Amino acid sequence: MLIVCDFDGTITTHDCLNLIVQDFAAEAWAEIEPRLRAGEIDLLQAIEEEFLHVRLTEEQVVRHVLKGTEVRAGFHEFVTWTEDVGHELVIVSAGFRVLIDAVLATAGLSRLRVFSGDACFTPQGTTIQYPPSAQECASRCGMCKADAVREVVAASVAPSPLVHVGDGLSDLCVARTADIVFARAGLARLLQREHIQFYPFEDFFEVRRVLEALTPI
Ligand SMILES: [Mg+2]
Ligand SMILES: [Zn+2]
């Protein structure tokens, strides 16, 4: 199987981007999040605007993130299991490489393959970068996850069932194309609205149990 896993709020217990904006740019959060929820702006615009107001060094931001979140229960064991069984696990995130690397390094999981955006933090404000999307993504998810998955699939020898694990708006475009979806929080609500079937999860022990039951070895 090819297992595509979101990072913020999926692998981590808290969304790193939300943690930063809520704590360091609360006014921008209060102003921009309602516009995102109402569909006036898309995810990419919301992230760009919010982070203009985050005025900190990279060191300060990383320290805050490591204090505020950790890897979700069962994720370590899940990674080991995918390696033992031979499933390909890829992290695809609309978040920032600099934060993902710090969390994974702290958890001893730097070996995982990551597709994501990145951010340059300065005391004057934060600028963000995403790889260009090959196609115009309807959800403008920044780092288009469906695009990243196409890249991984194109490079793999044999087509394998696509599993997606996620929790938010940026997961929607790839969840629509996945064979098996695990969802929590906002993604679960979005999928319910579109009548797309998914397995709810709160930890990675559950994800593994379902996948093992689906593919007896
Ligand atoms: Mg997420
Ligand atoms: Zn997309």
PDB file of C-alpha atoms and ligand atoms in Angstrom:
ATOM      1  CA  MET A   1       0.000   0.000   0.000  1.00  0.00           C
ATOM      2  CA  LEU A   2       0.950   3.612  -0.481  1.00  0.00           C
ATOM      3  CA  ILE A   3       0.027   5.406   2.741  1.00  0.00           C
ATOM      4  CA  VAL A   4      -0.167   9.185   2.419  1.00  0.00           C
ATOM      5  CA  CYS A   5      -0.304  10.873   5.775  1.00  0.00           C
ATOM      6  CA  ASP A   6      -1.000  14.495   6.652  1.00  0.00           C
ATOM      7  CA  PHE A   7       1.246  16.025   9.321  1.00  0.00           C
ATOM      8  CA  ASP A   8      -0.434  18.788  11.351  1.00  0.00           C
ATOM      9  CA  GLY A   9      -3.247  17.488  13.547  1.00  0.00           C
ATOM     10  CA  THR A  10      -2.814  14.003  12.076  1.00  0.00           C
ATOM     11  CA  ILE A  11       0.684  12.853  12.982  1.00  0.00           C
ATOM     12  CA  THR A  12       0.818  15.603  15.617  1.00  0.00           C
ATOM     13  CA  THR A  13      -1.665  16.079  18.437  1.00  0.00           C
ATOM     14  CA  HIS A  14      -1.966  19.789  17.560  1.00  0.00           C
ATOM     15  CA  ASP A  15      -1.801  21.713  14.317  1.00  0.00           C
ATOM     16  CA  CYS A  16       1.563  23.552  14.389  1.00  0.00           C
ATOM     17  CA  LEU A  17       0.340  26.384  12.155  1.00  0.00           C
ATOM     18  CA  ASN A  18      -2.728  27.009  14.307  1.00  0.00           C
ATOM     19  CA  LEU A  19      -0.592  26.914  17.464  1.00  0.00           C
ATOM     20  CA  ILE A  20       1.695  29.624  16.094  1.00  0.00           C
ATOM     21  CA  VAL A  21      -0.957  31.953  14.717  1.00  0.00           C
ATOM     22  CA  GLN A  22      -3.293  31.613  17.705  1.00  0.00           C
ATOM     23  CA  ASP A  23      -0.505  32.368  20.164  1.00  0.00           C
ATOM     24  CA  PHE A  24       1.528  34.976  18.245  1.00  0.00           C
ATOM     25  CA  ALA A  25      -0.966  36.623  15.891  1.00  0.00           C
ATOM     26  CA  ALA A  26      -4.275  36.258  17.717  1.00  0.00           C
ATOM     27  CA  GLU A  27      -5.869  39.276  16.025  1.00  0.00           C
ATOM     28  CA  ALA A  28      -5.039  37.985  12.564  1.00  0.00           C
ATOM     29  CA  TRP A  29      -6.444  34.585  13.550  1.00  0.00           C
ATOM     30  CA  ALA A  30      -9.698  36.129  14.764  1.00  0.00           C
ATOM     31  CA  GLU A  31     -10.064  38.131  11.570  1.00  0.00           C
ATOM     32  CA  ILE A  32      -8.952  35.586   8.957  1.00  0.00           C
ATOM     33  CA  GLU A  33     -10.298  32.202  10.155  1.00  0.00           C
ATOM     34  CA  PRO A  34     -13.989  33.211   9.830  1.00  0.00           C
ATOM     35  CA  ARG A  35     -13.300  34.342   6.235  1.00  0.00           C
ATOM     36  CA  LEU A  36     -11.697  30.972   5.490  1.00  0.00           C
ATOM     37  CA  ARG A  37     -14.626  29.071   7.010  1.00  0.00           C
ATOM     38  CA  ALA A  38     -17.092  31.187   5.044  1.00  0.00           C
ATOM     39  CA  GLY A  39     -15.234  30.377   1.827  1.00  0.00           C
ATOM     40  CA  GLU A  40     -14.315  34.021   1.126  1.00  0.00           C
ATOM     41  CA  ILE A  41     -10.638  33.096   0.904  1.00  0.00           C
ATOM     42  CA  ASP A  42      -8.925  29.757   0.330  1.00  0.00           C
ATOM     43  CA  LEU A  43      -6.497  27.921   2.564  1.00  0.00           C
ATOM     44  CA  LEU A  44      -3.408  29.241   0.832  1.00  0.00           C
ATOM     45  CA  GLN A  45      -4.542  32.866   1.153  1.00  0.00           C
ATOM     46  CA  ALA A  46      -5.404  32.334   4.825  1.00  0.00           C
ATOM     47  CA  ILE A  47      -1.978  30.880   5.619  1.00  0.00           C
ATOM     48  CA  GLU A  48      -0.162  33.611   3.684  1.00  0.00           C
ATOM     49  CA  GLU A  49      -2.090  36.425   5.361  1.00  0.00           C
ATOM     50  CA  GLU A  50      -1.890  34.990   8.861  1.00  0.00           C
ATOM     51  CA  PHE A  51       1.840  34.391   8.740  1.00  0.00           C
ATOM     52  CA  LEU A  52       2.601  37.935   7.623  1.00  0.00           C
ATOM     53  CA  HIS A  53       1.645  38.790  11.207  1.00  0.00           C
ATOM     54  CA  VAL A  54       3.926  36.203  12.817  1.00  0.00           C
ATOM     55  CA  ARG A  55       7.047  38.179  13.742  1.00  0.00           C
ATOM     56  CA  LEU A  56       9.515  35.799  15.359  1.00  0.00           C
ATOM     57  CA  THR A  57      12.781  34.047  14.703  1.00  0.00           C
ATOM     58  CA  GLU A  58      12.811  30.467  13.496  1.00  0.00           C
ATOM     59  CA  GLU A  59      14.319  29.422  16.815  1.00  0.00           C
ATOM     60  CA  GLN A  60      11.436  30.975  18.791  1.00  0.00           C
ATOM     61  CA  VAL A  61       8.824  29.349  16.575  1.00  0.00           C
ATOM     62  CA  VAL A  62      10.416  25.903  16.676  1.00  0.00           C
ATOM     63  CA  ARG A  63      10.718  26.074  20.465  1.00  0.00           C
ATOM     64  CA  HIS A  64       7.018  26.997  20.753  1.00  0.00           C
ATOM     65  CA  VAL A  65       5.930  24.177  18.467  1.00  0.00           C
ATOM     66  CA  LEU A  66       7.992  21.550  20.288  1.00  0.00           C
ATOM     67  CA  LYS A  67       6.469  22.700  23.571  1.00  0.00           C
ATOM     68  CA  GLY A  68       2.908  22.685  22.230  1.00  0.00           C
ATOM     69  CA  THR A  69       2.589  19.446  20.316  1.00  0.00           C
ATOM     70  CA  GLU A  70       3.826  15.900  20.055  1.00  0.00           C
ATOM     71  CA  VAL A  71       3.482  12.854  17.859  1.00  0.00           C
ATOM     72  CA  ARG A  72       0.081  11.159  18.152  1.00  0.00           C
ATOM     73  CA  ALA A  73      -0.257   7.872  20.053  1.00  0.00           C
ATOM     74  CA  GLY A  74       0.730   4.831  18.047  1.00  0.00           C
ATOM     75  CA  PHE A  75       2.583   6.708  15.315  1.00  0.00           C
ATOM     76  CA  HIS A  76       6.021   5.307  16.188  1.00  0.00           C
ATOM     77  CA  GLU A  77       4.648   1.791  16.172  1.00  0.00           C
ATOM     78  CA  PHE A  78       2.779   2.535  12.954  1.00  0.00           C
ATOM     79  CA  VAL A  79       5.983   3.640  11.192  1.00  0.00           C
ATOM     80  CA  THR A  80       7.794   0.482  12.318  1.00  0.00           C
ATOM     81  CA  TRP A  81       4.864  -1.630  11.134  1.00  0.00           C
ATOM     82  CA  THR A  82       4.837  -0.047   7.644  1.00  0.00           C
ATOM     83  CA  GLU A  83       8.571  -0.685   7.386  1.00  0.00           C
ATOM     84  CA  ASP A  84       8.224  -4.316   8.503  1.00  0.00           C
ATOM     85  CA  VAL A  85       5.311  -5.032   6.176  1.00  0.00           C
ATOM     86  CA  GLY A  86       6.733  -3.057   3.244  1.00  0.00           C
ATOM     87  CA  HIS A  87       4.069  -0.381   2.866  1.00  0.00           C
ATOM     88  CA  GLU A  88       5.300   2.947   1.517  1.00  0.00           C
ATOM     89  CA  LEU A  89       4.606   5.804   3.953  1.00  0.00           C
ATOM     90  CA  VAL A  90       4.811   9.387   2.733  1.00  0.00           C
ATOM     91  CA  ILE A  91       4.068  12.573   4.656  1.00  0.00           C
ATOM     92  CA  VAL A  92       2.330  15.212   2.582  1.00  0.00           C
ATOM     93  CA  SER A  93       1.707  18.491   4.365  1.00  0.00           C
ATOM     94  CA  ALA A  94       0.472  21.981   3.612  1.00  0.00           C
ATOM     95  CA  GLY A  95       2.597  23.011   6.591  1.00  0.00           C
ATOM     96  CA  PHE A  96       6.244  23.980   6.829  1.00  0.00           C
ATOM     97  CA  ARG A  97       9.312  21.818   6.422  1.00  0.00           C
ATOM     98  CA  VAL A  98      11.274  23.637   9.118  1.00  0.00           C
ATOM     99  CA  LEU A  99       8.638  22.677  11.722  1.00  0.00           C
ATOM    100  CA  ILE A 100       8.022  19.166  10.425  1.00  0.00           C
ATOM    101  CA  ASP A 101      11.740  18.381  10.488  1.00  0.00           C
ATOM    102  CA  ALA A 102      12.029  19.626  14.077  1.00  0.00           C
ATOM    103  CA  VAL A 103       9.093  17.527  15.327  1.00  0.00           C
ATOM    104  CA  LEU A 104      10.218  14.411  13.461  1.00  0.00           C
ATOM    105  CA  ALA A 105      13.821  14.787  14.620  1.00  0.00           C
ATOM    106  CA  THR A 106      12.648  15.102  18.235  1.00  0.00           C
ATOM    107  CA  ALA A 107      10.594  11.932  17.770  1.00  0.00           C
ATOM    108  CA  GLY A 108      13.524  10.073  16.166  1.00  0.00           C
ATOM    109  CA  LEU A 109      11.677   9.830  12.841  1.00  0.00           C
ATOM    110  CA  SER A 110      13.820  11.958  10.532  1.00  0.00           C
ATOM    111  CA  ARG A 111      13.992   9.104   8.028  1.00  0.00           C
ATOM    112  CA  LEU A 112      10.409   9.650   6.814  1.00  0.00           C
ATOM    113  CA  ARG A 113       9.811  11.046   3.345  1.00  0.00           C
ATOM    114  CA  VAL A 114       8.166  14.483   3.396  1.00  0.00           C
ATOM    115  CA  PHE A 115       6.472  16.687   0.794  1.00  0.00           C
ATOM    116  CA  SER A 116       5.547  20.110   2.166  1.00  0.00           C
ATOM    117  CA  GLY A 117       5.802  23.858   1.945  1.00  0.00           C
ATOM    118  CA  ASP A 118       8.286  25.861   3.937  1.00  0.00           C
ATOM    119  CA  ALA A 119       8.473  29.142   5.807  1.00  0.00           C
ATOM    120  CA  CYS A 120      11.084  31.792   6.416  1.00  0.00           C
ATOM    121  CA  PHE A 121      10.540  33.249   9.889  1.00  0.00           C
ATOM    122  CA  THR A 122      11.883  36.700  10.697  1.00  0.00           C
ATOM    123  CA  PRO A 123      11.069  39.330  13.334  1.00  0.00           C
ATOM    124  CA  GLN A 124       9.604  41.407  10.456  1.00  0.00           C
ATOM    125  CA  GLY A 125       7.090  38.756   9.418  1.00  0.00           C
ATOM    126  CA  THR A 126       6.983  35.323   7.821  1.00  0.00           C
ATOM    127  CA  THR A 127       7.031  34.441   4.158  1.00  0.00           C
ATOM    128  CA  ILE A 128       5.957  31.035   2.924  1.00  0.00           C
ATOM    129  CA  GLN A 129       6.788  28.982  -0.143  1.00  0.00           C
ATOM    130  CA  TYR A 130       5.052  26.056  -1.771  1.00  0.00           C
ATOM    131  CA  PRO A 131       6.155  23.945  -4.693  1.00  0.00           C
ATOM    132  CA  PRO A 132       4.204  24.923  -7.801  1.00  0.00           C
ATOM    133  CA  SER A 133       1.142  22.756  -8.368  1.00  0.00           C
ATOM    134  CA  ALA A 134       1.092  20.974 -11.688  1.00  0.00           C
ATOM    135  CA  GLN A 135      -2.630  21.454 -11.848  1.00  0.00           C
ATOM    136  CA  GLU A 136      -4.923  24.116 -10.493  1.00  0.00           C
ATOM    137  CA  CYS A 137      -6.163  22.529  -7.279  1.00  0.00           C
ATOM    138  CA  ALA A 138      -9.791  23.330  -6.557  1.00  0.00           C
ATOM    139  CA  SER A 139      -9.109  23.575  -2.844  1.00  0.00           C
ATOM    140  CA  ARG A 140      -5.911  25.634  -3.388  1.00  0.00           C
ATOM    141  CA  CYS A 141      -4.334  23.601  -0.650  1.00  0.00           C
ATOM    142  CA  GLY A 142      -0.919  25.216  -1.042  1.00  0.00           C
ATOM    143  CA  MET A 143       1.116  22.061  -1.259  1.00  0.00           C
ATOM    144  CA  CYS A 144      -1.350  20.155  -3.454  1.00  0.00           C
ATOM    145  CA  LYS A 145      -1.462  16.699  -1.953  1.00  0.00           C
ATOM    146  CA  ALA A 146      -3.034  15.103  -4.995  1.00  0.00           C
ATOM    147  CA  ASP A 147      -0.084  16.422  -7.022  1.00  0.00           C
ATOM    148  CA  ALA A 148       2.482  14.998  -4.623  1.00  0.00           C
ATOM    149  CA  VAL A 149       0.736  11.644  -4.707  1.00  0.00           C
ATOM    150  CA  ARG A 150       0.775  11.603  -8.506  1.00  0.00           C
ATOM    151  CA  GLU A 151       4.536  12.159  -8.326  1.00  0.00           C
ATOM    152  CA  VAL A 152       5.036   9.240  -5.922  1.00  0.00           C
ATOM    153  CA  VAL A 153       2.764   6.947  -7.921  1.00  0.00           C
ATOM    154  CA  ALA A 154       4.517   7.828 -11.191  1.00  0.00           C
ATOM    155  CA  ALA A 155       7.847   6.806  -9.627  1.00  0.00           C
ATOM    156  CA  SER A 156       6.608   3.501  -8.175  1.00  0.00           C
ATOM    157  CA  VAL A 157       7.014   0.213  -9.974  1.00  0.00           C
ATOM    158  CA  ALA A 158       3.567  -1.244  -9.421  1.00  0.00           C
ATOM    159  CA  PRO A 159       0.355   0.633  -8.677  1.00  0.00           C
ATOM    160  CA  SER A 160      -0.704   0.032  -5.092  1.00  0.00           C
ATOM    161  CA  PRO A 161      -3.882   0.887  -3.173  1.00  0.00           C
ATOM    162  CA  LEU A 162      -3.805   4.481  -1.957  1.00  0.00           C
ATOM    163  CA  VAL A 163      -4.502   5.095   1.719  1.00  0.00           C
ATOM    164  CA  HIS A 164      -4.912   8.634   3.014  1.00  0.00           C
ATOM    165  CA  VAL A 165      -4.843   9.719   6.662  1.00  0.00           C
ATOM    166  CA  GLY A 166      -5.797  13.301   7.455  1.00  0.00           C
ATOM    167  CA  ASP A 167      -7.693  15.839   9.512  1.00  0.00           C
ATOM    168  CA  GLY A 168      -8.364  19.001   7.522  1.00  0.00           C
ATOM    169  CA  LEU A 169      -9.234  21.007   4.443  1.00  0.00           C
ATOM    170  CA  SER A 170      -5.859  20.458   2.762  1.00  0.00           C
ATOM    171  CA  ASP A 171      -6.570  16.705   2.748  1.00  0.00           C
ATOM    172  CA  LEU A 172      -9.784  16.936   0.805  1.00  0.00           C
ATOM    173  CA  CYS A 173      -8.442  16.794  -2.750  1.00  0.00           C
ATOM    174  CA  VAL A 174      -6.335  13.674  -2.145  1.00  0.00           C
ATOM    175  CA  ALA A 175      -8.986  12.016   0.061  1.00  0.00           C
ATOM    176  CA  ARG A 176     -11.383  12.172  -2.882  1.00  0.00           C
ATOM    177  CA  THR A 177      -9.021  10.024  -4.944  1.00  0.00           C
ATOM    178  CA  ALA A 178      -7.853   7.580  -2.235  1.00  0.00           C
ATOM    179  CA  ASP A 179      -9.011   3.962  -2.006  1.00  0.00           C
ATOM    180  CA  ILE A 180      -9.101   3.982   1.791  1.00  0.00           C
ATOM    181  CA  VAL A 181      -9.467   7.153   3.889  1.00  0.00           C
ATOM    182  CA  PHE A 182      -8.926   7.727   7.609  1.00  0.00           C
ATOM    183  CA  ALA A 183     -10.271  11.025   8.852  1.00  0.00           C
ATOM    184  CA  ARG A 184     -10.744  12.977  12.032  1.00  0.00           C
ATOM    185  CA  ALA A 185     -11.894  16.509  12.935  1.00  0.00           C
ATOM    186  CA  GLY A 186     -12.544  18.868  10.008  1.00  0.00           C
ATOM    187  CA  LEU A 187     -11.764  16.334   7.287  1.00  0.00           C
ATOM    188  CA  ALA A 188     -14.350  13.928   8.725  1.00  0.00           C
ATOM    189  CA  ARG A 189     -16.987  16.677   8.509  1.00  0.00           C
ATOM    190  CA  LEU A 190     -16.004  17.622   4.949  1.00  0.00           C
ATOM    191  CA  LEU A 191     -16.153  13.991   3.804  1.00  0.00           C
ATOM    192  CA  GLN A 192     -19.539  13.449   5.453  1.00  0.00           C
ATOM    193  CA  ARG A 193     -20.855  16.419   3.487  1.00  0.00           C
ATOM    194  CA  GLU A 194     -19.596  14.843   0.241  1.00  0.00           C
ATOM    195  CA  HIS A 195     -20.823  11.355   1.215  1.00  0.00           C
ATOM    196  CA  ILE A 196     -17.300   9.948   0.925  1.00  0.00           C
ATOM    197  CA  GLN A 197     -16.730   6.929   3.144  1.00  0.00           C
ATOM    198  CA  PHE A 198     -13.933   6.998   5.692  1.00  0.00           C
ATOM    199  CA  TYR A 199     -12.702   5.322   8.852  1.00  0.00           C
ATOM    200  CA  PRO A 200     -12.656   7.647  11.872  1.00  0.00           C
ATOM    201  CA  PHE A 201      -9.456   7.527  13.927  1.00  0.00           C
ATOM    202  CA  GLU A 202      -7.963   9.165  17.001  1.00  0.00           C
ATOM    203  CA  ASP A 203      -4.682   7.253  17.164  1.00  0.00           C
ATOM    204  CA  PHE A 204      -2.465   5.216  14.854  1.00  0.00           C
ATOM    205  CA  PHE A 205      -3.151   1.939  16.637  1.00  0.00           C
ATOM    206  CA  GLU A 206      -6.667   2.180  15.170  1.00  0.00           C
ATOM    207  CA  VAL A 207      -5.346   2.950  11.683  1.00  0.00           C
ATOM    208  CA  ARG A 208      -3.068  -0.059  11.801  1.00  0.00           C
ATOM    209  CA  ARG A 209      -5.832  -2.363  13.099  1.00  0.00           C
ATOM    210  CA  VAL A 210      -8.128  -1.428  10.221  1.00  0.00           C
ATOM    211  CA  LEU A 211      -5.401  -1.789   7.597  1.00  0.00           C
ATOM    212  CA  GLU A 212      -4.353  -5.169   8.983  1.00  0.00           C
ATOM    213  CA  ALA A 213      -7.930  -6.372   8.902  1.00  0.00           C
ATOM    214  CA  LEU A 214      -8.269  -5.218   5.286  1.00  0.00           C
ATOM    215  CA  THR A 215      -5.037  -6.916   4.182  1.00  0.00           C
ATOM    216  CA  PRO A 216      -4.535 -10.143   6.111  1.00  0.00           C
ATOM    217  CA  ILE A 217      -0.946 -11.314   5.924  1.00  0.00           C
TER     218      ILE A 217
HETATM  219 MG    MG B   1      -3.778  18.543   9.153  1.00  0.00          MG
HETATM  220 ZN    ZN B   2      -4.914  19.824  -4.010  1.00  0.00          ZN
END
